């Protein structure tokens, strides 16, 4: 039996990268899927390819975050599961991050998941229905590189928010978990490597040589893990912040 049969799943930030992988995996596992994105053409292309519902939304606007949830409920009658996969990874250190850059990271990486969860959990409670939420965090939430100061701060906040919300709503049978992903091969990462690190066309191969498993994290593997966490097969697990990476955090050579 498909893992997400008869589920309505909303994937925020689902038009590309990890989010798009989750859209495809959730559809494969029997879910009715809606996803948000800022760029109309990209979102509409994925919707046409997969049959998922595209909701155009700039998640930096809390009103659109809540509005997207309302649109999905109007279209499909309910939301059973939520994935917060939208992420901003632009670079900034403690010394060179402007207030505008800091606010942008908080808006997308922390505030948007907060208000999306608020809307979905309120909907689930009103229905007296169980539900599942997965937040896509980052191993950088443990500290991160010096050039990821605002990103690391926001992702650390997301981990704390996940635990807080999971504890608050465990008796409502809403399970909320966080998946801290490491270095992953996506379209967005390709753009970041070229813009901020001067990477050439061979950056993936060069990066793979430095990694224990000989490759970067893969979107389809992450998506399968997220689908498992959304499904009943993950049992009673809630409030977990899971590190999905090939580097063992807290260790040294």
C-alpha positions as semicolon CSV with decimal commas, in nm:
position;residue;x (nm);y (nm);z (nm)
1;X;0,000;0,000;0,000
2;X;0,124;0,349;-0,085
3;X;0,257;0,536;0,219
4;X;0,048;0,850;0,170
5;X;-0,273;0,710;0,027
6;X;-0,570;0,944;0,081
7;X;-0,352;1,227;0,218
8;X;-0,352;1,589;0,109
9;X;0,005;1,718;0,133
10;X;0,118;2,080;0,102
11;X;0,484;2,137;0,019
12;X;0,600;2,495;0,074
13;X;0,889;2,577;-0,156
14;X;0,805;2,283;-0,379
15;X;0,880;2,418;-0,725
16;X;1,246;2,310;-0,741
17;X;1,525;2,133;-0,556
18;X;1,444;1,931;-0,246
19;X;1,087;2,060;-0,244
20;X;1,020;1,939;-0,597
21;X;1,167;1,602;-0,510
22;X;0,927;1,577;-0,217
23;X;0,634;1,669;-0,445
24;X;0,723;1,383;-0,678
25;X;0,780;1,134;-0,397
26;X;0,453;1,221;-0,222
27;X;0,261;1,179;-0,549
28;X;0,428;0,844;-0,608
29;X;0,312;0,735;-0,262
30;X;-0,051;0,815;-0,338
31;X;-0,096;1,165;-0,197
32;X;-0,288;1,455;-0,344
33;X;-0,016;1,722;-0,353
34;X;-0,015;2,100;-0,364
35;X;0,299;2,311;-0,357
36;X;0,398;2,675;-0,335
37;X;0,661;2,875;-0,518
38;X;0,740;3,232;-0,616
39;X;0,810;3,185;-0,988
40;X;0,497;3,122;-1,194
41;X;0,665;2,957;-1,494
42;X;0,867;2,711;-1,285
43;X;0,568;2,619;-1,070
44;X;0,332;2,582;-1,363
45;X;0,579;2,359;-1,547
46;X;0,609;2,125;-1,250
47;X;0,231;2,122;-1,206
48;X;0,185;2,031;-1,573
49;X;0,447;1,756;-1,545
50;X;0,317;1,598;-1,225
51;X;-0,050;1,689;-1,186
52;X;0,016;1,855;-0,851
53;X;-0,157;2,183;-0,767
54;X;0,060;2,494;-0,787
55;X;-0,013;2,789;-0,557
56;X;0,195;3,094;-0,635
57;X;0,309;3,256;-0,311
58;X;0,591;3,471;-0,180
59;X;0,646;3,310;0,160
60;X;0,818;3,623;0,290
61;X;0,463;3,758;0,331
62;X;0,287;3,594;0,630
63;X;-0,051;3,673;0,477
64;X;0,039;3,470;0,168
65;X;0,169;3,186;0,385
66;X;-0,170;3,161;0,552
67;X;-0,350;3,230;0,225
68;X;-0,176;2,939;0,053
69;X;-0,303;2,700;0,319
70;X;-0,653;2,838;0,274
71;X;-0,632;2,795;-0,104
72;X;-0,530;2,431;-0,072
73;X;-0,814;2,364;0,172
74;X;-1,056;2,530;-0,069
75;X;-0,926;2,322;-0,360
76;X;-0,893;1,984;-0,190
77;X;-1,112;2,007;0,120
78;X;-0,836;1,969;0,374
79;X;-0,462;1,954;0,447
80;X;-0,332;1,646;0,626
81;X;0,041;1,699;0,601
82;X;0,276;1,994;0,557
83;X;0,637;2,016;0,445
84;X;0,829;2,341;0,491
85;X;1,100;2,310;0,227
86;X;1,150;2,671;0,117
87;X;1,495;2,799;0,199
88;X;1,717;3,102;0,148
89;X;2,091;3,025;0,147
90;X;2,248;3,355;0,042
91;X;2,578;3,418;0,217
92;X;2,655;3,653;0,504
93;X;2,895;3,653;0,799
94;X;2,847;3,809;1,141
95;X;3,040;4,116;1,025
96;X;2,899;4,173;0,677
97;X;2,532;4,074;0,714
98;X;2,301;4,370;0,669
99;X;1,972;4,403;0,857
100;X;1,791;4,344;0,525
101;X;1,975;4,015;0,463
102;X;1,918;3,900;0,820
103;X;1,547;3,981;0,796
104;X;1,521;3,796;0,463
105;X;1,663;3,480;0,618
106;X;1,432;3,500;0,916
107;X;1,134;3,565;0,688
108;X;1,183;3,259;0,467
109;X;1,370;3,014;0,690
110;X;1,183;3,071;1,017
111;X;0,881;3,299;1,002
112;X;0,722;3,130;0,701
113;X;0,735;2,781;0,860
114;X;0,595;2,928;1,183
115;X;0,285;3,073;1,021
116;X;0,237;2,779;0,786
117;X;0,236;2,546;1,087
118;X;0,004;2,781;1,272
119;X;-0,250;2,765;0,989
120;X;-0,226;2,390;0,932
121;X;-0,233;2,292;1,300
122;X;-0,534;2,516;1,362
123;X;-0,707;2,346;1,067
124;X;-0,625;1,998;1,198
125;X;-0,749;2,082;1,547
126;X;-1,073;2,220;1,404
127;X;-1,121;1,893;1,215
128;X;-1,015;1,688;1,519
129;X;-0,784;1,508;1,279
130;X;-0,427;1,383;1,318
131;X;-0,158;1,522;1,092
132;X;0,212;1,532;1,017
133;X;0,459;1,811;0,951
134;X;0,821;1,795;0,839
135;X;1,044;2,101;0,847
136;X;1,351;2,095;0,626
137;X;1,628;2,222;0,848
138;X;2,003;2,222;0,802
139;X;2,306;2,082;0,976
140;X;2,420;2,446;0,976
141;X;2,166;2,496;1,253
142;X;2,429;2,345;1,482
143;X;2,663;2,635;1,407
144;X;2,749;2,634;1,040
145;X;3,022;2,803;0,843
146;X;3,124;3,164;0,915
147;X;2,965;3,279;0,587
148;X;2,625;3,133;0,687
149;X;2,560;3,339;0,999
150;X;2,198;3,450;0,934
151;X;2,111;3,117;0,774
152;X;2,248;2,923;1,072
153;X;2,061;3,146;1,316
154;X;1,731;3,092;1,135
155;X;1,775;2,716;1,102
156;X;1,867;2,685;1,470
157;X;1,545;2,869;1,544
158;X;1,353;2,627;1,322
159;X;1,484;2,330;1,522
160;X;1,368;2,491;1,846
161;X;1,032;2,578;1,693
162;X;0,987;2,218;1,579
163;X;1,038;2,084;1,930
164;X;0,815;2,349;2,084
165;X;0,527;2,290;1,842
166;X;0,559;1,911;1,861
167;X;0,539;1,923;2,240
168;X;0,247;2,168;2,238
169;X;0,039;1,960;1,998
170;X;0,130;1,601;2,078
171;X;-0,210;1,544;2,241
172;X;-0,372;1,673;1,922
173;X;-0,192;1,385;1,744
174;X;-0,003;1,626;1,521
175;X;0,348;1,490;1,472
176;X;0,612;1,750;1,385
177;X;0,972;1,666;1,299
178;X;1,276;1,842;1,153
179;X;1,519;1,695;0,900
180;X;1,857;1,871;0,909
181;X;2,003;1,809;0,567
182;X;2,368;1,856;0,479
183;X;2,535;1,951;0,152
184;X;2,289;1,855;-0,120
185;X;2,302;1,855;-0,500
186;X;2,026;2,090;-0,620
187;X;1,974;2,360;-0,882
188;X;1,987;2,618;-0,606
189;X;2,318;2,487;-0,472
190;X;2,463;2,500;-0,823
191;X;2,369;2,868;-0,848
192;X;2,510;2,944;-0,502
193;X;2,841;2,771;-0,576
194;X;2,883;2,967;-0,897
195;X;2,775;3,305;-0,754
196;X;2,946;3,301;-0,415
197;X;3,236;3,055;-0,455
198;X;3,345;3,097;-0,817
199;X;3,273;2,731;-0,894
200;X;3,309;2,589;-1,243
201;X;3,116;2,317;-1,422
202;X;3,311;2,044;-1,240
203;X;3,226;2,162;-0,885
204;X;3,007;1,857;-0,812
205;X;3,285;1,614;-0,901
206;X;3,542;1,813;-0,702
207;X;3,307;1,828;-0,403
208;X;3,239;1,455;-0,420
209;X;3,610;1,383;-0,387
210;X;3,608;1,552;-0,045
211;X;3,308;1,362;0,094
212;X;3,307;1,025;0,275
213;X;3,038;0,866;0,056
214;X;3,182;1,006;-0,266
215;X;2,877;1,214;-0,351
216;X;2,667;1,502;-0,228
217;X;2,329;1,440;-0,069
218;X;2,072;1,344;-0,330
219;X;1,725;1,496;-0,356
220;X;1,543;1,168;-0,418
221;X;1,698;1,011;-0,108
222;X;1,594;1,305;0,108
223;X;1,244;1,301;-0,041
224;X;1,200;0,932;0,045
225;X;1,299;1,005;0,405
226;X;1,052;1,293;0,426
227;X;0,770;1,078;0,290
228;X;0,847;0,819;0,558
229;X;0,826;1,085;0,830
230;X;0,495;1,209;0,691
231;X;0,351;0,859;0,683
232;X;0,211;0,633;0,954
233;X;0,515;0,408;0,908
234;X;0,716;0,652;1,120
235;X;0,492;0,559;1,409
236;X;0,478;0,787;1,712
237;X;0,792;0,988;1,634
238;X;0,748;1,359;1,702
239;X;0,971;1,646;1,811
240;X;1,277;1,482;1,657
241;X;1,549;1,688;1,492
242;X;1,730;1,442;1,268
243;X;2,070;1,504;1,108
244;X;2,070;1,370;0,752
245;X;2,434;1,396;0,653
246;X;2,754;1,200;0,600
247;X;2,956;1,409;0,845
248;X;2,915;1,306;1,207
249;X;2,849;1,625;1,397
250;X;3,034;1,674;1,725
251;X;3,330;1,456;1,628
252;X;3,685;1,550;1,528
253;X;3,986;1,372;1,377
